[in-house]
């Protein structure tokens, strides 16, 4: 009864490693998938594969097409989606991914600091569960197997 | 061949009035629906209807449940979704609504200033069309009827 | 922008009349649909149409098949579902209808007295909004048109 | 040709153990999944993970959000849903789960004592099969492999 | 609250006229749609439009493609499907249409004489309601508006 | 790249054994699932599990509910559906199953003798492929792996 | 019982006018929708609305995003799709639109000259009906109302 | 985390071998599925299995029904679809397959030479990513596993 978990959210810190290590520590039978977490690689991938683009907008657009393909493939296979918001970045793509996951009936856990409760109130209300820390999310994943 | 258009996005300025007036000026057979655009009313609606809540998080959660109901009802009926991003606010609910609309196969127009192209690159790539101004969006709505 | 509202829930009191009158009083452009609210008629409809059945279980089954057809037809057309629970009856069919409505992505308002919060906690968490009184539900319906 | 079976229903007695033991006794290639069956744990899980809540309604709401996540994840993966009703409890969440399962086209077996035929008549009519005992449900699971 | 009803079933007798007249007599706000009921026209329509075909199988195939288009268009728009089986013909297309309607979650009424209960037992069990006469089906349609 | 094939159709002869043996003979990596093929067992299963019913119609209805559960579970898992029609029986349930399979976008192979082309013309036109013999169906299954 | 028909296909000749005139001549209650049929306008619309693009590929991409929005909006509302292929142009977008329409269960009529039967054989086999002339398509539309 | 990739597109050259070899060379955990790539076999399969047909159109139609079955079965199982267009052939079935894949929310990579950008502009805009060479597509597949 292995489950696949997609880790949506910012790629500027190492929150995913923390999730994965803590899940491994508790021997939870989970497979984690995620977007490209090397930020420079993620931003550059369009031009790396498709060649130089005429301006920054098209540079971004080609990178996004490849990153969106990656997100869609893995999210389609996921049983659970975790969306993580930190205080520093806008992360509109995380909100978009969470909105998409909820519309596809993927059970979704939102992790956000209490300080973000107001701007994330609609997403929090739509997510299946909202927590404030990675440890709380891990507790929920462990609870699946009790 | 009337179409219904849902106007997702920030409620801190009057961009919706501009869209509606310009559409009326061109006599486009469109009906517009939107979230509650009175910001204070939108934030207060939970406590207004359900009574005082024990803390700001639950105040926000009850307001969001009612605002989400409104969004879902009108978005379900919409033929086109327009998502507007301005430079000042986080507007994660707009990104969530756009993600949901795209997942429900609602044709979606993204309006965002060029300055936001980088943080909105994934959403721009997924939207059906991205423009920078309300006038451009109006041109597209008019193009539907040529 | 007329909306159709399905009124699921017990048929032992006249809560539906109260909803409809209050909506009319506020001139909300709503059409209400509901199950058969004449309790005896609802229980008897199977034998009235299909003739005497061999025992009470089959009497109930034939009545239910006709009542379920009615519910499905009207719920398919509804934009909003209201599910009402009173303190006296089990009303498992209301919970079933609410579960079905939520699975079909119909925005759903749950009305239940505070005394029922514990047994209805899972349904309350899944419904789009939970309120305690008919007046609160009417406020939400009116809010759709602000 | 292993099948996964979700066991919805009351968690106040040990009917699930009986189902699982009898299936194992007959060596049926089935995997069973279920909600949290430790009642106290199920009611407390919200506060255990998310901390003390301001009142009993929010205590229940946080617990339900986590229990609903668990139900959705496992029910999404199930090939068959069994919904069990006993005589003592209201179990509206079981009726909601059954309504959701049927709407998602999950073949559903309803187990209920004959004494409950009247209040469960609509659900019985919608379920794929209705039986009165666990032994009858086991016979049906075994019949899948004849 | 007008409803559209698709009348699937044999085209060798005039049961549809009976349904329509009785519904009109009771002033039910129903619109009826159906397959081509002129049997010769239905069988010939492929060659009438597409020209002579090389053999009877291809004659039938071209006719069926046009009749299937008609059925799909009208059934997609129908709120209720009535499937009628008489004693004389095989009418596999009626059973196919009923199977398709049920899979598309169209509430379905099966009309069949008691003598056919055994060969139609699986379809009867899947249909929303099974009746034996047109009058019973009319009573159900009238019951929608009580 | 194993595929699962559901074998819908009459249970009065041993056509399924022929399919399975010929597939094994060619070492095709296929798993076959089917309805209960012991005719007496299939007709009796309702009363065997649920006890004596008040009349033949309800005897058939209880048997059908269990057989329909079996069909739905296996057909949901199938990659391909084969529907077989012989000359002797009405087999409306086969036509219903084929209609359901096609509506669920299951690629469907129809096997029917040429003598049945006229009454099965609509189903033949909707099926993905129509053949006349089991050997032809086996050729198509083998073709999947070329 | 008005129906909406989407006319997919080449915009280099005036086949749509012929369809519309012939439907009007027979007083069929049809509403026709289509892509932009002014070829220059269709190719230029991206730069007209969004400004000059850095190269022909991006010029085409912006035009396509707007034309795809138009196609999706109208096709979503259509009851029937007609896809027309002439001998001169590649019209891959027509084949893409037809593939999308069929996947969305829109009944689809393919019009193509006999000379194109080989390259269009897969699409012809998937379309609901294939014809060779506009007159034949009109006959089918008229047949809907017999 | 193995993924299945469907390779849609022309069967006149050996582009699929190149994809498969390059993926194997990089040890990507991918399984590739495709249509019949032996062109003569593909065109003849209808008559090989079903016997001589009365004319070339029906010869093509029977072959297409079998090739479409194959495409549907494998595409249903695919996680990613790659659609390849070369300069020489019309390949309308590839455009149809791509349109169907996109409508089924299968992430889709379009490979086309730059010379085809204009006729493929709508499909390119709808595909998740567009590239010009097989090597670029391989880079994207490899990127899934970084």
PDB file of N, CA, C and O in Angstrom, chain H residues 41-94:
ATOM      1  N   UNK H  41       2.043  -3.781 -43.301  1.00  0.00           N
ATOM      2  CA  UNK H  41       1.237  -4.559 -42.350  1.00  0.00           C
ATOM      3  C   UNK H  41       0.078  -3.700 -41.817  1.00  0.00           C
ATOM      4  O   UNK H  41      -1.054  -4.173 -41.723  1.00  0.00           O
ATOM      5  N   UNK H  42       0.384  -2.455 -41.499  1.00  0.00           N
ATOM      6  CA  UNK H  42      -0.636  -1.543 -40.976  1.00  0.00           C
ATOM      7  C   UNK H  42      -1.770  -1.332 -41.975  1.00  0.00           C
ATOM      8  O   UNK H  42      -2.953  -1.360 -41.611  1.00  0.00           O
ATOM      9  N   UNK H  43      -1.413  -1.136 -43.227  1.00  0.00           N
ATOM     10  CA  UNK H  43      -2.450  -0.901 -44.240  1.00  0.00           C
ATOM     11  C   UNK H  43      -3.238  -2.170 -44.555  1.00  0.00           C
ATOM     12  O   UNK H  43      -4.416  -2.105 -44.927  1.00  0.00           O
ATOM     13  N   UNK H  44      -2.582  -3.327 -44.417  1.00  0.00           N
ATOM     14  CA  UNK H  44      -3.224  -4.581 -44.826  1.00  0.00           C
ATOM     15  C   UNK H  44      -3.996  -5.264 -43.711  1.00  0.00           C
ATOM     16  O   UNK H  44      -4.798  -6.167 -43.967  1.00  0.00           O
ATOM     17  N   UNK H  45      -3.792  -4.836 -42.458  1.00  0.00           N
ATOM     18  CA  UNK H  45      -4.271  -5.640 -41.327  1.00  0.00           C
ATOM     19  C   UNK H  45      -5.771  -5.895 -41.359  1.00  0.00           C
ATOM     20  O   UNK H  45      -6.248  -6.958 -40.939  1.00  0.00           O
ATOM     21  N   UNK H  46      -6.546  -4.962 -41.896  1.00  0.00           N
ATOM     22  CA  UNK H  46      -7.989  -5.167 -41.967  1.00  0.00           C
ATOM     23  C   UNK H  46      -8.340  -6.380 -42.803  1.00  0.00           C
ATOM     24  O   UNK H  46      -9.059  -7.277 -42.355  1.00  0.00           O
ATOM     25  N   UNK H  47      -7.788  -6.444 -44.009  1.00  0.00           N
ATOM     26  CA  UNK H  47      -8.107  -7.571 -44.887  1.00  0.00           C
ATOM     27  C   UNK H  47      -7.433  -8.854 -44.424  1.00  0.00           C
ATOM     28  O   UNK H  47      -7.975  -9.946 -44.606  1.00  0.00           O
ATOM     29  N   UNK H  48      -6.251  -8.749 -43.817  1.00  0.00           N
ATOM     30  CA  UNK H  48      -5.589  -9.952 -43.295  1.00  0.00           C
ATOM     31  C   UNK H  48      -6.476 -10.634 -42.255  1.00  0.00           C
ATOM     32  O   UNK H  48      -6.639 -11.851 -42.263  1.00  0.00           O
ATOM     33  N   UNK H  49      -7.076  -9.859 -41.383  1.00  0.00           N
ATOM     34  CA  UNK H  49      -7.881 -10.456 -40.315  1.00  0.00           C
ATOM     35  C   UNK H  49      -9.334 -10.650 -40.740  1.00  0.00           C
ATOM     36  O   UNK H  49      -9.938 -11.690 -40.470  1.00  0.00           O
ATOM     37  N   UNK H  50      -9.915  -9.704 -41.436  1.00  0.00           N
ATOM     38  CA  UNK H  50     -11.357  -9.736 -41.703  1.00  0.00           C
ATOM     39  C   UNK H  50     -11.698 -10.189 -43.118  1.00  0.00           C
ATOM     40  O   UNK H  50     -12.875 -10.290 -43.471  1.00  0.00           O
ATOM     41  N   UNK H  51     -10.701 -10.455 -43.946  1.00  0.00           N
ATOM     42  CA  UNK H  51     -10.982 -10.908 -45.305  1.00  0.00           C
ATOM     43  C   UNK H  51     -11.112  -9.761 -46.280  1.00  0.00           C
ATOM     44  O   UNK H  51     -11.192  -8.595 -45.884  1.00  0.00           O
ATOM     45  N   UNK H  52     -11.152 -10.113 -47.544  1.00  0.00           N
ATOM     46  CA  UNK H  52     -11.174  -9.101 -48.596  1.00  0.00           C
ATOM     47  C   UNK H  52     -12.393  -8.186 -48.464  1.00  0.00           C
ATOM     48  O   UNK H  52     -13.500  -8.650 -48.188  1.00  0.00           O
ATOM     49  N   UNK H  53     -12.168  -6.901 -48.647  1.00  0.00           N
ATOM     50  CA  UNK H  53     -13.259  -5.921 -48.550  1.00  0.00           C
ATOM     51  C   UNK H  53     -13.682  -5.496 -49.956  1.00  0.00           C
ATOM     52  O   UNK H  53     -12.917  -5.625 -50.916  1.00  0.00           O
ATOM     53  N   UNK H  54     -14.908  -4.955 -50.088  1.00  0.00           N
ATOM     54  CA  UNK H  54     -15.443  -4.675 -51.427  1.00  0.00           C
ATOM     55  C   UNK H  54     -14.749  -3.547 -52.186  1.00  0.00           C
ATOM     56  O   UNK H  54     -14.884  -3.464 -53.406  1.00  0.00           O
ATOM     57  N   UNK H  55     -14.045  -2.657 -51.513  1.00  0.00           N
ATOM     58  CA  UNK H  55     -13.364  -1.574 -52.233  1.00  0.00           C
ATOM     59  C   UNK H  55     -12.299  -0.956 -51.329  1.00  0.00           C
ATOM     60  O   UNK H  55     -12.235  -1.271 -50.136  1.00  0.00           O
ATOM     61  N   UNK H  56     -11.435  -0.069 -51.898  1.00  0.00           N
ATOM     62  CA  UNK H  56     -10.322   0.464 -51.098  1.00  0.00           C
ATOM     63  C   UNK H  56     -10.768   1.247 -49.865  1.00  0.00           C
ATOM     64  O   UNK H  56     -10.076   1.245 -48.851  1.00  0.00           O
ATOM     65  N   UNK H  57     -11.919   1.910 -49.938  1.00  0.00           N
ATOM     66  CA  UNK H  57     -12.369   2.674 -48.767  1.00  0.00           C
ATOM     67  C   UNK H  57     -12.674   1.726 -47.623  1.00  0.00           C
ATOM     68  O   UNK H  57     -12.272   1.962 -46.479  1.00  0.00           O
ATOM     69  N   UNK H  58     -13.362   0.635 -47.893  1.00  0.00           N
ATOM     70  CA  UNK H  58     -13.670  -0.300 -46.817  1.00  0.00           C
ATOM     71  C   UNK H  58     -12.430  -1.076 -46.383  1.00  0.00           C
ATOM     72  O   UNK H  58     -12.301  -1.455 -45.229  1.00  0.00           O
ATOM     73  N   UNK H  59     -11.508  -1.296 -47.321  1.00  0.00           N
ATOM     74  CA  UNK H  59     -10.217  -1.884 -46.929  1.00  0.00           C
ATOM     75  C   UNK H  59      -9.535  -0.995 -45.892  1.00  0.00           C
ATOM     76  O   UNK H  59      -9.055  -1.467 -44.857  1.00  0.00           O
ATOM     77  N   UNK H  60      -9.519   0.300 -46.171  1.00  0.00           N
ATOM     78  CA  UNK H  60      -8.911   1.250 -45.232  1.00  0.00           C
ATOM     79  C   UNK H  60      -9.683   1.321 -43.921  1.00  0.00           C
ATOM     80  O   UNK H  60      -9.092   1.454 -42.844  1.00  0.00           O
ATOM     81  N   UNK H  61     -11.001   1.265 -44.028  1.00  0.00           N
ATOM     82  CA  UNK H  61     -11.801   1.424 -42.814  1.00  0.00           C
ATOM     83  C   UNK H  61     -11.583   0.260 -41.855  1.00  0.00           C
ATOM     84  O   UNK H  61     -11.480   0.461 -40.637  1.00  0.00           O
ATOM     85  N   UNK H  62     -11.520  -0.961 -42.383  1.00  0.00           N
ATOM     86  CA  UNK H  62     -11.305  -2.097 -41.482  1.00  0.00           C
ATOM     87  C   UNK H  62      -9.899  -2.050 -40.878  1.00  0.00           C
ATOM     88  O   UNK H  62      -9.715  -2.317 -39.692  1.00  0.00           O
ATOM     89  N   UNK H  63      -8.902  -1.693 -41.696  1.00  0.00           N
ATOM     90  CA  UNK H  63      -7.545  -1.550 -41.138  1.00  0.00           C
ATOM     91  C   UNK H  63      -7.520  -0.487 -40.048  1.00  0.00           C
ATOM     92  O   UNK H  63      -6.923  -0.683 -38.984  1.00  0.00           O
ATOM     93  N   UNK H  64      -8.203   0.637 -40.294  1.00  0.00           N
ATOM     94  CA  UNK H  64      -8.195   1.720 -39.314  1.00  0.00           C
ATOM     95  C   UNK H  64      -8.858   1.324 -38.016  1.00  0.00           C
ATOM     96  O   UNK H  64      -8.431   1.755 -36.939  1.00  0.00           O
ATOM     97  N   UNK H  65      -9.923   0.523 -38.095  1.00  0.00           N
ATOM     98  CA  UNK H  65     -10.607   0.150 -36.847  1.00  0.00           C
ATOM     99  C   UNK H  65      -9.645  -0.631 -35.949  1.00  0.00           C
ATOM    100  O   UNK H  65      -9.618  -0.434 -34.736  1.00  0.00           O
ATOM    101  N   UNK H  66      -8.828  -1.490 -36.556  1.00  0.00           N
ATOM    102  CA  UNK H  66      -7.879  -2.282 -35.760  1.00  0.00           C
ATOM    103  C   UNK H  66      -6.710  -1.416 -35.291  1.00  0.00           C
ATOM    104  O   UNK H  66      -6.270  -1.511 -34.142  1.00  0.00           O
ATOM    105  N   UNK H  67      -6.222  -0.546 -36.148  1.00  0.00           N
ATOM    106  CA  UNK H  67      -5.133   0.343 -35.724  1.00  0.00           C
ATOM    107  C   UNK H  67      -5.606   1.343 -34.664  1.00  0.00           C
ATOM    108  O   UNK H  67      -4.867   1.665 -33.734  1.00  0.00           O
ATOM    109  N   UNK H  68      -6.841   1.817 -34.781  1.00  0.00           N
ATOM    110  CA  UNK H  68      -7.373   2.718 -33.751  1.00  0.00           C
ATOM    111  C   UNK H  68      -7.518   2.004 -32.407  1.00  0.00           C
ATOM    112  O   UNK H  68      -7.266   2.591 -31.356  1.00  0.00           O
ATOM    113  N   UNK H  69      -7.951   0.740 -32.433  1.00  0.00           N
ATOM    114  CA  UNK H  69      -8.024  -0.020 -31.174  1.00  0.00           C
ATOM    115  C   UNK H  69      -6.653  -0.065 -30.513  1.00  0.00           C
ATOM    116  O   UNK H  69      -6.503   0.189 -29.318  1.00  0.00           O
ATOM    117  N   UNK H  70      -5.648  -0.389 -31.309  1.00  0.00           N
ATOM    118  CA  UNK H  70      -4.286  -0.456 -30.768  1.00  0.00           C
ATOM    119  C   UNK H  70      -3.854   0.889 -30.173  1.00  0.00           C
ATOM    120  O   UNK H  70      -3.343   0.953 -29.051  1.00  0.00           O
ATOM    121  N   UNK H  71      -4.080   1.954 -30.911  1.00  0.00           N
ATOM    122  CA  UNK H  71      -3.703   3.285 -30.421  1.00  0.00           C
ATOM    123  C   UNK H  71      -4.413   3.621 -29.114  1.00  0.00           C
ATOM    124  O   UNK H  71      -3.805   4.099 -28.158  1.00  0.00           O
ATOM    125  N   UNK H  72      -5.714   3.355 -29.075  1.00  0.00           N
ATOM    126  CA  UNK H  72      -6.477   3.721 -27.869  1.00  0.00           C
ATOM    127  C   UNK H  72      -6.004   2.955 -26.638  1.00  0.00           C
ATOM    128  O   UNK H  72      -5.882   3.522 -25.553  1.00  0.00           O
ATOM    129  N   UNK H  73      -5.773   1.655 -26.820  1.00  0.00           N
ATOM    130  CA  UNK H  73      -5.355   0.842 -25.666  1.00  0.00           C
ATOM    131  C   UNK H  73      -4.035   1.364 -25.102  1.00  0.00           C
ATOM    132  O   UNK H  73      -3.904   1.615 -23.904  1.00  0.00           O
ATOM    133  N   UNK H  74      -3.061   1.579 -25.964  1.00  0.00           N
ATOM    134  CA  UNK H  74      -1.748   1.998 -25.464  1.00  0.00           C
ATOM    135  C   UNK H  74      -1.746   3.449 -25.012  1.00  0.00           C
ATOM    136  O   UNK H  74      -1.087   3.801 -24.025  1.00  0.00           O
ATOM    137  N   UNK H  75      -2.482   4.303 -25.731  1.00  0.00           N
ATOM    138  CA  UNK H  75      -2.496   5.714 -25.292  1.00  0.00           C
ATOM    139  C   UNK H  75      -3.186   5.868 -23.933  1.00  0.00           C
ATOM    140  O   UNK H  75      -2.756   6.671 -23.109  1.00  0.00           O
ATOM    141  N   UNK H  76      -4.246   5.065 -23.705  1.00  0.00           N
ATOM    142  CA  UNK H  76      -4.893   5.100 -22.378  1.00  0.00           C
ATOM    143  C   UNK H  76      -3.902   4.814 -21.257  1.00  0.00           C
ATOM    144  O   UNK H  76      -4.037   5.323 -20.155  1.00  0.00           O
ATOM    145  N   UNK H  77      -2.920   3.983 -21.519  1.00  0.00           N
ATOM    146  CA  UNK H  77      -1.972   3.589 -20.473  1.00  0.00           C
ATOM    147  C   UNK H  77      -0.762   4.525 -20.399  1.00  0.00           C
ATOM    148  O   UNK H  77      -0.002   4.461 -19.418  1.00  0.00           O
ATOM    149  N   UNK H  78      -0.587   5.382 -21.394  1.00  0.00           N
ATOM    150  CA  UNK H  78       0.631   6.202 -21.450  1.00  0.00           C
ATOM    151  C   UNK H  78       0.587   7.365 -20.461  1.00  0.00           C
ATOM    152  O   UNK H  78      -0.462   7.962 -20.214  1.00  0.00           O
ATOM    153  N   UNK H  79       1.761   7.691 -19.908  1.00  0.00           N
ATOM    154  CA  UNK H  79       1.915   8.867 -19.044  1.00  0.00           C
ATOM    155  C   UNK H  79       2.283  10.105 -19.858  1.00  0.00           C
ATOM    156  O   UNK H  79       2.023  11.237 -19.444  1.00  0.00           O
ATOM    157  N   UNK H  80       2.948   9.900 -20.969  1.00  0.00           N
ATOM    158  CA  UNK H  80       3.406  10.992 -21.831  1.00  0.00           C
ATOM    159  C   UNK H  80       3.155  10.570 -23.273  1.00  0.00           C
ATOM    160  O   UNK H  80       3.330   9.407 -23.614  1.00  0.00           O
ATOM    161  N   UNK H  81       2.754  11.524 -24.119  1.00  0.00           N
ATOM    162  CA  UNK H  81       2.608  11.244 -25.551  1.00  0.00           C
ATOM    163  C   UNK H  81       3.607  12.115 -26.311  1.00  0.00           C
ATOM    164  O   UNK H  81       3.717  13.319 -26.047  1.00  0.00           O
ATOM    165  N   UNK H  82       4.360  11.487 -27.223  1.00  0.00           N
ATOM    166  CA  UNK H  82       5.225  12.241 -28.136  1.00  0.00           C
ATOM    167  C   UNK H  82       4.620  12.137 -29.527  1.00  0.00           C
ATOM    168  O   UNK H  82       4.334  11.038 -30.000  1.00  0.00           O
ATOM    169  N   UNK H  83       4.384  13.299 -30.154  1.00  0.00           N
ATOM    170  CA  UNK H  83       3.837  13.317 -31.520  1.00  0.00           C
ATOM    171  C   UNK H  83       4.904  13.877 -32.460  1.00  0.00           C
ATOM    172  O   UNK H  83       5.359  14.999 -32.281  1.00  0.00           O
ATOM    173  N   UNK H  84       5.276  13.095 -33.468  1.00  0.00           N
ATOM    174  CA  UNK H  84       6.358  13.445 -34.381  1.00  0.00           C
ATOM    175  C   UNK H  84       5.795  13.741 -35.775  1.00  0.00           C
ATOM    176  O   UNK H  84       5.060  12.930 -36.342  1.00  0.00           O
ATOM    177  N   UNK H  85       6.168  14.893 -36.327  1.00  0.00           N
ATOM    178  CA  UNK H  85       5.781  15.237 -37.700  1.00  0.00           C
ATOM    179  C   UNK H  85       7.027  15.416 -38.553  1.00  0.00           C
ATOM    180  O   UNK H  85       7.936  16.175 -38.178  1.00  0.00           O
ATOM    181  N   UNK H  86       7.061  14.747 -39.687  1.00  0.00           N
ATOM    182  CA  UNK H  86       8.133  14.945 -40.654  1.00  0.00           C
ATOM    183  C   UNK H  86       7.620  15.792 -41.809  1.00  0.00           C
ATOM    184  O   UNK H  86       6.429  16.133 -41.875  1.00  0.00           O
ATOM    185  N   UNK H  87       8.507  16.125 -42.736  1.00  0.00           N
ATOM    186  CA  UNK H  87       8.117  17.089 -43.764  1.00  0.00           C
ATOM    187  C   UNK H  87       7.324  16.491 -44.912  1.00  0.00           C
ATOM    188  O   UNK H  87       6.701  17.198 -45.691  1.00  0.00           O
ATOM    189  N   UNK H  88       7.346  15.167 -45.019  1.00  0.00           N
ATOM    190  CA  UNK H  88       6.851  14.602 -46.263  1.00  0.00           C
ATOM    191  C   UNK H  88       5.368  14.232 -46.269  1.00  0.00           C
ATOM    192  O   UNK H  88       4.695  14.361 -47.284  1.00  0.00           O
ATOM    193  N   UNK H  89       4.852  13.768 -45.146  1.00  0.00           N
ATOM    194  CA  UNK H  89       3.515  13.181 -45.166  1.00  0.00           C
ATOM    195  C   UNK H  89       2.482  14.055 -44.454  1.00  0.00           C
ATOM    196  O   UNK H  89       2.819  14.878 -43.610  1.00  0.00           O
ATOM    197  N   UNK H  90       1.227  13.799 -44.785  1.00  0.00           N
ATOM    198  CA  UNK H  90       0.156  14.594 -44.185  1.00  0.00           C
ATOM    199  C   UNK H  90      -0.070  14.220 -42.733  1.00  0.00           C
ATOM    200  O   UNK H  90      -0.296  15.051 -41.886  1.00  0.00           O
ATOM    201  N   UNK H  91      -0.047  12.931 -42.420  1.00  0.00           N
ATOM    202  CA  UNK H  91      -0.140  12.480 -41.034  1.00  0.00           C
ATOM    203  C   UNK H  91      -1.263  13.142 -40.243  1.00  0.00           C
ATOM    204  O   UNK H  91      -1.068  13.650 -39.148  1.00  0.00           O
ATOM    205  N   UNK H  92      -2.451  13.126 -40.864  1.00  0.00           N
ATOM    206  CA  UNK H  92      -3.583  13.671 -40.120  1.00  0.00           C
ATOM    207  C   UNK H  92      -3.898  12.838 -38.884  1.00  0.00           C
ATOM    208  O   UNK H  92      -4.407  13.349 -37.904  1.00  0.00           O
ATOM    209  N   UNK H  93      -3.614  11.549 -38.951  1.00  0.00           N
ATOM    210  CA  UNK H  93      -3.909  10.732 -37.767  1.00  0.00           C
ATOM    211  C   UNK H  93      -3.014  11.115 -36.593  1.00  0.00           C
ATOM    212  O   UNK H  93      -3.420  11.039 -35.446  1.00  0.00           O
ATOM    213  N   UNK H  94      -1.804  11.579 -36.881  1.00  0.00           N
ATOM    214  CA  UNK H  94      -0.950  12.047 -35.784  1.00  0.00           C
ATOM    215  C   UNK H  94      -1.546  13.293 -35.139  1.00  0.00           C
ATOM    216  O   UNK H  94      -1.576  13.415 -33.902  1.00  0.00           O
TER     217      UNK H  94
END
